[in-house]
């Protein structure tokens, strides 16, 4: 019997997905018509597919087709003639089931599905906490463990990783992050995208030179750069933002990771070795390890555990406001709140923002304003170069918007302008004052925080972590005025 052909998606392009047989890669441009996608994300995905096809040579086939199913059926790749490595989305899982393909176990993660299922068995959805999962993974794998105990005496150093940005600094002073050099494949991708735009496809954001790895060699170069220039400072300034430094000490390795060009364990091995050699502090190393073998794996497994309708059925806080035009246009010019304007512009230019800008600027504002969580999830998936179908649901619906009622986060991640003022330099150049909740210069985050609590109080009053904020709301002398102001606010 002829060996099956393996279909690899644009999220499975690294060597750990390739066992040496025949491979098919599919460019489906129609997805750009159906789902708004950042042009830089489209460029990255097509560039990565085409580079991988060139590397595979005669062993690989790159197909342009209007649908994945059509491409596979036209080549007779159904049943035992086709195999896939797990699935990267519920949509792909349904397709390969219809095609009768052989499905291999997932790759690219630290914990397999059976192990996660055993850990989750008997736990309520609200008991599937990341910190418990992370601890179990550390104990099972021995990563950063010594004699059965965590290195440094504790599993998490998160409380040590909340330093404010250096006073008066415009950046952390680190070298610019590694960038690739575009080649002929990137030129051909740009021609394809120009043609699609001329044919009516509307991409998000602006075109720019490719800034992220699209090949295995580039991904390894990016990893080397992170180890050499950013690892030491990652921990302390993990939650800080500066207008002149949109990368800070963040690795940006989520992009090649989500293309399958790196395996999380090879990054973990590198950073743990740096700590063992005395080259990197434990709080920075543990913070990155927690993101890789804790949060990233946990979100992957929650995607499958919570089911294909998780996004659609999750709207615990009753949020129904459509996203405003400036979000879909990725244009901060009409936004006066400095932090929000800056981050929207940055996403438009680069398709990227680090996690604190996503959670405490974009997500925080969306939560306060009651933006529809399903639409917001689609926006995050399309606007960010590392946005995938499995990454965004738990991150946006659960962590950022508390739309699942507490299965991912234990409380809503809402805060006023004081937090942004403390952890960034945005407020100094903003027309709004983070200390004011009433008046023309009232900060939309500060006032929005109290208006948000007023709106959702009936739904969250049973959450013990919200007892203190709700007590503060009840003591607010100008509560009614703030709520009325935010209900009619048109300028933010």
Coordinates of C-alpha atoms in Angstrom, one line a residue:
X1 CA 0.0 0.0 0.0
X2 CA 1.2 3.5 -0.9
X3 CA 2.3 5.5 2.1
X4 CA -0.2 8.3 3.0
X5 CA 0.3 11.9 2.2
X6 CA 0.5 14.2 5.2
X7 CA -1.5 17.4 5.2
X8 CA 0.3 20.1 7.2
X9 CA -1.3 23.4 8.0
X10 CA 0.4 26.8 8.3
X11 CA 0.7 26.0 12.0
X12 CA 2.7 22.8 11.6
X13 CA 5.8 23.8 9.6
X14 CA 8.6 22.8 11.9
X15 CA 10.7 19.6 11.7
X16 CA 8.7 17.9 14.6
X17 CA 5.7 17.6 12.3
X18 CA 7.7 15.9 9.5
X19 CA 8.5 12.2 9.5
X20 CA 10.1 12.1 6.1
X21 CA 7.1 11.2 3.9
X22 CA 5.2 13.0 1.2
X23 CA 3.6 16.3 2.4
X24 CA 0.9 18.6 1.0
X25 CA 0.5 22.2 1.9
X26 CA -2.5 24.3 0.9
X27 CA -2.9 28.0 0.2
X28 CA -6.6 28.9 0.7
X29 CA -7.0 32.5 -0.3
X30 CA -10.7 32.4 0.2
X31 CA -10.2 32.5 4.0
X32 CA -9.1 36.1 3.5
X33 CA -12.5 36.9 2.0
X34 CA -14.5 35.2 4.7
X35 CA -12.5 36.5 7.8
X36 CA -10.9 39.9 8.2
X37 CA -7.2 39.3 8.4
X38 CA -4.2 41.6 9.0
X39 CA -2.2 42.0 5.8
X40 CA 1.0 41.2 7.7
X41 CA -0.5 38.0 9.0
X42 CA -1.6 36.9 5.6
X43 CA 1.9 37.7 4.3
X44 CA 3.5 35.7 7.1
X45 CA 1.3 32.7 6.6
X46 CA 1.8 32.6 2.8
X47 CA 5.5 33.2 3.1
X48 CA 5.9 30.4 5.7
X49 CA 4.0 28.0 3.5
X50 CA 6.0 28.8 0.4
X51 CA 9.3 28.7 2.2
X52 CA 8.4 25.3 3.6
X53 CA 7.4 24.0 0.2
X54 CA 10.8 25.1 -1.2
X55 CA 12.6 23.3 1.6
X56 CA 10.7 20.1 1.0
X57 CA 11.5 20.1 -2.7
X58 CA 10.1 17.1 -4.6
X59 CA 8.8 15.6 -1.3
X60 CA 6.2 18.4 -1.0
X61 CA 3.4 19.9 -3.0
X62 CA 2.0 23.4 -2.5
X63 CA -1.5 23.8 -3.8
X64 CA -3.6 27.0 -4.2
X65 CA -7.2 26.1 -3.9
X66 CA -10.6 27.7 -3.0
X67 CA -11.0 25.3 -0.2
X68 CA -9.0 22.7 1.8
X69 CA -11.6 20.0 1.1
X70 CA -11.5 20.7 -2.7
X71 CA -7.7 20.5 -2.8
X72 CA -7.6 17.2 -1.0
X73 CA -10.5 15.5 -2.8
X74 CA -9.2 16.6 -6.3
X75 CA -6.0 14.7 -5.5
X76 CA -7.8 11.7 -4.1
X77 CA -6.4 12.3 -0.6
X78 CA -9.2 10.9 1.5
X79 CA -9.4 7.8 3.8
X80 CA -6.2 5.9 4.3
X81 CA -4.4 8.0 1.6
X82 CA -4.4 11.0 3.9
X83 CA -3.0 11.6 7.4
X84 CA -2.9 14.7 9.6
X85 CA -1.1 15.5 12.8
X86 CA -3.9 16.1 15.3
X87 CA -6.0 19.1 14.2
X88 CA -5.4 22.8 14.7
X89 CA -9.1 23.8 15.0
X90 CA -12.6 22.4 15.4
X91 CA -13.2 23.2 11.7
X92 CA -10.2 21.2 10.6
X93 CA -11.2 18.3 12.9
X94 CA -14.6 18.1 11.4
X95 CA -13.2 18.2 7.9
X96 CA -10.6 15.4 8.4
X97 CA -13.3 13.3 10.0
X98 CA -15.5 13.7 6.9
X99 CA -12.5 12.8 4.8
X100 CA -11.8 9.7 6.8
X101 CA -8.2 10.7 7.3
X102 CA -5.8 9.0 9.7
X103 CA -5.3 11.3 12.7
X104 CA -1.9 11.2 14.4
X105 CA -1.5 12.5 18.0
X106 CA -0.9 16.2 18.5
X107 CA 2.6 17.6 18.4
X108 CA 4.0 20.9 19.4
X109 CA 2.8 20.9 23.0
X110 CA 4.2 19.6 26.3
X111 CA 1.1 17.8 27.6
X112 CA -0.9 15.3 25.5
X113 CA -4.7 15.2 25.5
X114 CA -4.9 12.1 27.6
X115 CA -2.8 13.5 30.3
X116 CA -4.8 16.7 30.4
X117 CA -8.1 14.7 30.4
X118 CA -6.9 12.7 33.4
X119 CA -5.9 15.9 35.2
X120 CA -9.3 17.5 34.5
X121 CA -11.4 14.5 35.3
X122 CA -13.7 15.2 38.3
X123 CA -12.9 18.9 38.4
X124 CA -15.6 21.5 37.8
X125 CA -15.0 23.9 34.9
X126 CA -14.1 26.6 37.5
X127 CA -11.5 24.4 39.1
X128 CA -9.4 24.0 35.9
X129 CA -7.0 26.7 37.1
X130 CA -3.8 27.4 35.2
X131 CA -1.6 27.6 38.3
X132 CA -2.7 24.1 39.4
X133 CA -2.1 22.7 35.9
X134 CA 1.3 24.4 35.7
X135 CA 2.3 23.0 39.0
X136 CA 1.3 19.5 37.9
X137 CA 3.3 19.9 34.6
X138 CA 6.4 21.0 36.6
X139 CA 6.2 18.1 39.0
X140 CA 5.6 15.6 36.2
X141 CA 8.3 16.8 33.8
X142 CA 10.9 17.8 36.4
X143 CA 11.4 21.2 34.7
X144 CA 12.9 23.7 37.2
X145 CA 12.5 21.1 39.9
X146 CA 15.2 19.9 42.4
X147 CA 14.7 17.0 44.8
X148 CA 10.9 17.2 44.3
X149 CA 10.7 20.9 45.1
X150 CA 10.6 23.9 42.8
X151 CA 13.9 25.6 42.1
X152 CA 14.0 28.7 44.3
X153 CA 11.4 27.4 46.7
X154 CA 8.3 28.4 44.8
X155 CA 6.5 27.6 41.6
X156 CA 5.7 31.1 40.5
X157 CA 7.7 34.4 40.7
X158 CA 4.9 36.4 39.2
X159 CA 4.8 38.8 42.1
X160 CA 8.5 39.7 41.4
X161 CA 7.7 40.5 37.8
X162 CA 5.7 43.7 38.2
X163 CA 8.2 46.5 38.2
X164 CA 7.3 49.9 36.8
X165 CA 9.2 51.1 33.7
X166 CA 12.3 53.0 34.6
X167 CA 11.4 56.6 35.5
X168 CA 12.0 59.0 32.6
X169 CA 13.0 56.2 30.2
X170 CA 11.6 56.2 26.6
X171 CA 12.7 52.5 26.2
X172 CA 14.4 49.7 28.1
X173 CA 17.5 50.4 26.1
X174 CA 17.6 46.9 24.6
X175 CA 18.7 46.3 21.0
X176 CA 15.9 46.2 18.4
X177 CA 14.5 42.7 18.1
X178 CA 15.7 40.4 15.4
X179 CA 14.2 40.8 12.0
X180 CA 14.4 38.7 8.9
X181 CA 15.6 39.8 5.5
X182 CA 12.9 39.4 2.9
X183 CA 13.6 37.4 -0.2
X184 CA 12.0 36.5 -3.6
X185 CA 9.3 34.4 -1.9
X186 CA 8.2 37.5 0.1
X187 CA 8.1 39.5 -3.1
X188 CA 5.9 36.9 -4.7
X189 CA 3.6 36.9 -1.6
X190 CA 3.3 40.7 -1.8
X191 CA 2.3 40.4 -5.5
X192 CA -0.4 37.8 -4.5
X193 CA -1.8 40.1 -1.7
X194 CA -1.8 43.1 -4.0
X195 CA -3.8 41.0 -6.6
X196 CA -6.2 39.9 -3.9
X197 CA -6.8 43.5 -2.8
X198 CA -7.4 44.6 -6.3
X199 CA -10.0 41.8 -6.5
X200 CA -11.9 43.1 -3.5
X201 CA -10.3 41.4 -0.5
X202 CA -10.1 43.9 2.4
X203 CA -7.1 43.3 4.7
X204 CA -6.7 44.8 8.1
X205 CA -3.7 47.1 8.8
X206 CA -1.0 48.2 6.6
X207 CA 1.7 46.5 4.5
X208 CA 5.3 46.5 5.8
X209 CA 8.4 44.4 5.6
X210 CA 8.0 41.0 7.2
X211 CA 9.1 41.3 10.9
X212 CA 8.7 37.7 12.1
X213 CA 10.3 34.3 11.3
X214 CA 8.8 32.3 8.5
X215 CA 11.3 29.5 8.4
X216 CA 12.9 27.2 10.9
X217 CA 16.4 28.8 10.5
X218 CA 14.8 32.2 11.0
X219 CA 13.0 31.0 14.1
X220 CA 16.2 29.7 15.6
X221 CA 17.9 33.0 14.9
X222 CA 15.0 34.8 16.7
X223 CA 15.4 32.5 19.6
X224 CA 19.2 33.1 19.8
X225 CA 18.5 36.8 19.8
X226 CA 16.0 36.6 22.7
X227 CA 18.4 34.5 24.8
X228 CA 21.2 37.0 24.1
X229 CA 19.4 40.3 24.5
X230 CA 16.0 40.1 26.3
X231 CA 15.8 37.1 28.7
X232 CA 17.4 38.8 31.7
X233 CA 15.0 41.8 31.6
X234 CA 11.9 39.8 30.7
X235 CA 10.7 39.1 34.2
X236 CA 11.0 42.4 36.0
X237 CA 9.3 44.4 33.2
X238 CA 6.9 41.8 32.0
X239 CA 3.9 44.1 32.9
X240 CA 5.3 47.4 31.9
X241 CA 4.7 49.5 28.7
X242 CA 6.5 52.4 27.1
X243 CA 5.4 54.4 24.1
X244 CA 8.9 54.3 22.6
X245 CA 9.4 50.6 23.1
X246 CA 6.6 48.3 21.9
X247 CA 8.7 45.2 22.3
X248 CA 10.2 45.9 25.8
X249 CA 11.8 42.6 26.9
X250 CA 9.1 40.3 25.4
X251 CA 10.3 37.5 23.2
X252 CA 7.7 37.7 20.4
X253 CA 8.3 33.9 20.0
X254 CA 4.6 33.3 20.1
X255 CA 4.7 33.9 16.3
X256 CA 7.1 31.2 15.2
X257 CA 5.7 28.9 18.0
X258 CA 2.2 29.2 16.5
X259 CA 3.6 28.5 13.0
X260 CA 5.1 25.3 14.5
X261 CA 8.6 26.4 13.7
X262 CA 9.7 26.0 17.3
X263 CA 8.8 23.5 19.9
X264 CA 8.1 24.9 23.4
X265 CA 10.5 22.5 25.1
X266 CA 13.5 23.6 23.0
X267 CA 12.9 27.1 24.3
X268 CA 12.4 25.9 27.8
X269 CA 15.6 23.8 27.6
X270 CA 17.5 26.9 26.4
X271 CA 16.3 29.3 29.1
X272 CA 16.6 26.8 32.0
X273 CA 20.2 26.2 30.9
X274 CA 20.9 29.9 30.9
X275 CA 19.7 30.0 34.6
X276 CA 21.8 27.0 35.5
X277 CA 24.8 28.7 34.0
X278 CA 24.2 31.8 36.0
X279 CA 23.3 33.9 33.0
X280 CA 19.7 34.6 33.7
X281 CA 17.7 35.4 36.8
X282 CA 15.2 32.8 38.0
X283 CA 12.2 35.2 38.0
X284 CA 12.7 35.8 34.2
X285 CA 13.3 32.2 33.4
X286 CA 10.4 30.9 35.4
X287 CA 8.1 33.5 33.9
X288 CA 8.9 32.4 30.4
X289 CA 8.7 28.7 31.3
X290 CA 5.2 29.4 32.9
X291 CA 4.0 31.0 29.7
X292 CA 5.2 28.0 27.6
X293 CA 4.4 24.9 29.6
X294 CA 1.7 26.4 31.7
X295 CA -0.4 29.0 30.0
X296 CA 0.2 28.0 26.3
X297 CA -0.5 24.3 26.9
X298 CA -3.4 25.0 29.2
X299 CA -5.1 27.3 26.6
X300 CA -4.6 24.6 23.9
X301 CA -6.3 22.0 26.0
X302 CA -9.1 24.3 27.1
X303 CA -9.9 24.9 23.5
X304 CA -10.7 21.2 23.0
X305 CA -12.1 20.6 26.5
X306 CA -14.6 23.5 26.4
X307 CA -16.1 22.5 23.1
X308 CA -16.7 24.0 19.6
X309 CA -19.4 26.3 20.8
X310 CA -17.5 27.9 23.8
X311 CA -17.3 31.3 22.2
X312 CA -20.9 31.4 21.0
X313 CA -22.4 30.3 24.3
X314 CA -20.2 32.5 26.5
X315 CA -21.6 36.0 27.3
X316 CA -21.9 35.9 31.1
X317 CA -21.8 39.7 31.5
X318 CA -24.4 40.3 28.7
X319 CA -22.0 42.3 26.5
X320 CA -23.5 43.1 23.1
X321 CA -21.9 46.4 21.9
X322 CA -20.4 46.1 18.4
X323 CA -16.7 47.0 18.0
X324 CA -16.3 50.6 16.9
X325 CA -15.0 51.3 13.4
X326 CA -11.6 52.4 14.6
X327 CA -10.9 48.9 15.9
X328 CA -11.7 47.3 12.6
X329 CA -9.8 50.0 10.8
X330 CA -6.9 49.7 13.3
X331 CA -6.7 53.5 13.3
X332 CA -6.0 55.3 16.5
X333 CA -6.1 58.8 15.0
X334 CA -9.7 59.5 16.2
X335 CA -9.0 58.1 19.7
X336 CA -7.9 60.6 22.3
X337 CA -7.0 58.2 25.1
X338 CA -3.2 58.0 24.5
X339 CA -2.8 54.3 25.5
X340 CA -5.6 53.1 23.4
X341 CA -4.7 55.2 20.4
X342 CA -1.1 54.1 20.6
X343 CA -1.9 50.4 20.8
X344 CA -4.5 50.4 18.0
X345 CA -2.0 52.2 15.8
X346 CA 0.7 49.7 16.7
X347 CA -1.4 46.8 15.8
X348 CA -2.2 48.4 12.5
X349 CA 1.5 48.9 11.7
X350 CA 2.8 45.6 13.0
X351 CA 0.0 43.1 13.7
X352 CA 1.4 42.7 17.2
X353 CA 1.2 44.1 20.8
X354 CA 2.7 42.5 23.9
X355 CA 0.4 40.8 26.4
X356 CA -0.1 43.6 28.8
X357 CA -1.2 46.0 26.0
X358 CA -3.6 43.3 24.9
X359 CA -5.1 42.6 28.3
X360 CA -4.9 45.9 30.2
X361 CA -5.4 48.3 27.4
X362 CA -7.4 46.6 24.6
X363 CA -9.1 43.9 26.6
X364 CA -9.7 46.2 29.6
X365 CA -11.4 48.9 27.5
X366 CA -13.5 46.3 25.6
X367 CA -14.6 44.8 28.9
X368 CA -15.6 48.1 30.3
X369 CA -17.5 49.1 27.2
X370 CA -19.3 45.8 26.9
X371 CA -18.0 44.9 23.4
X372 CA -19.5 41.6 22.1
X373 CA -17.0 38.9 23.1
X374 CA -17.5 36.8 20.0
X375 CA -16.8 39.7 17.7
X376 CA -13.9 40.7 19.8
X377 CA -12.5 37.2 19.6
X378 CA -12.7 37.3 15.8
X379 CA -11.0 40.7 15.8
X380 CA -8.1 39.5 18.0
X381 CA -7.7 36.4 15.8
X382 CA -7.6 38.4 12.6
X383 CA -5.7 41.4 13.7
X384 CA -2.7 39.7 15.4
X385 CA 0.0 37.8 13.5
X386 CA 0.0 35.1 16.3
X387 CA -3.8 34.8 16.4
X388 CA -5.0 31.2 15.8
X389 CA -8.4 29.6 16.2
X390 CA -7.3 27.8 19.4
X391 CA -5.3 30.6 21.0
X392 CA -7.9 33.4 21.1
X393 CA -11.1 31.8 22.7
X394 CA -9.8 31.2 26.2
X395 CA -7.5 34.3 26.1
X396 CA -10.3 36.7 25.0
X397 CA -13.6 35.2 26.1
X398 CA -12.3 33.8 29.3
X399 CA -9.2 35.7 30.5
X400 CA -9.9 39.2 29.0
X401 CA -13.7 39.5 29.0
X402 CA -14.8 37.1 31.8
X403 CA -17.6 36.1 29.4
X404 CA -17.5 32.5 30.5
X405 CA -18.3 33.4 34.1
X406 CA -15.1 32.2 35.6
X407 CA -13.8 29.1 33.9
X408 CA -10.6 30.7 32.8
X409 CA -10.2 33.8 35.1
X410 CA -11.3 34.0 38.7
X411 CA -12.4 37.6 38.3
X412 CA -12.9 40.3 35.6
X413 CA -9.6 41.9 34.6
X414 CA -10.9 45.5 34.8
X415 CA -8.9 48.4 36.1
X416 CA -9.0 52.2 36.1
X417 CA -6.5 54.6 34.7
X418 CA -4.3 54.5 37.8
X419 CA -3.0 51.1 36.8
X420 CA -2.0 52.2 33.4
X421 CA -0.4 55.4 34.8
X422 CA 1.6 53.3 37.2
X423 CA 2.8 50.7 34.7
X424 CA 3.4 52.9 31.6
X425 CA 4.2 56.4 30.3
X426 CA 1.0 56.8 28.4
X427 CA -0.8 59.1 30.8
X428 CA 1.7 61.9 30.9
X429 CA 0.9 62.9 27.2
X430 CA -2.8 62.2 27.4
X431 CA -5.6 64.8 27.5
X432 CA -7.4 62.7 30.1
X433 CA -6.4 62.5 33.7
X434 CA -6.2 59.0 35.3
X435 CA -7.3 60.5 38.6
X436 CA -10.5 62.0 37.3
X437 CA -13.8 60.2 36.7
X438 CA -16.0 63.2 36.0
X439 CA -15.7 66.1 33.6
X440 CA -14.2 66.7 30.1
X441 CA -10.8 65.4 31.2
X442 CA -12.2 62.3 33.0
X443 CA -10.2 59.2 32.0
X444 CA -12.3 56.8 30.0
X445 CA -10.6 53.9 31.8
X446 CA -11.1 55.4 35.3
X447 CA -14.7 56.4 34.8
X448 CA -15.3 53.3 32.6
X449 CA -14.2 51.1 35.5
X450 CA -16.9 52.4 37.8
X451 CA -19.6 52.4 35.1
X452 CA -18.6 48.8 34.3
X453 CA -19.0 47.7 37.9
X454 CA -22.3 49.4 38.1
X455 CA -23.5 47.6 35.0
X456 CA -22.4 44.1 35.9
X457 CA -22.9 44.2 39.7
X458 CA -25.9 41.9 39.7
X459 CA -23.9 39.2 37.9
X460 CA -20.6 39.4 39.9
X461 CA -21.7 40.2 43.4
X462 CA -21.3 36.5 44.4
X463 CA -17.6 36.6 43.3
X464 CA -15.6 37.0 46.5
X465 CA -12.6 38.5 44.7
X466 CA -14.9 41.4 43.6
X467 CA -16.3 42.1 47.2
X468 CA -13.8 45.0 47.8
X469 CA -14.3 46.8 44.4
X470 CA -18.1 46.5 44.7
X471 CA -17.9 47.9 48.3
X472 CA -16.0 50.8 46.8
X473 CA -18.7 51.2 44.2
X474 CA -21.4 51.4 46.8
X475 CA -19.5 54.2 48.6
X476 CA -19.0 56.2 45.5
X477 CA -20.8 59.5 46.1
X478 CA -21.0 60.4 42.4
X479 CA -21.9 57.0 41.1
X480 CA -25.0 58.1 39.2
X481 CA -23.2 61.0 37.6
X482 CA -20.3 58.8 36.5
X483 CA -22.7 56.1 35.0
X484 CA -24.7 58.7 33.2
X485 CA -21.5 60.3 31.8
X486 CA -20.2 57.1 30.5
X487 CA -23.5 56.0 29.0
X488 CA -23.5 59.0 26.7
X489 CA -19.7 59.5 26.2
X490 CA -18.7 59.9 22.6
X491 CA -15.1 61.0 23.1
X492 CA -12.5 58.6 24.4

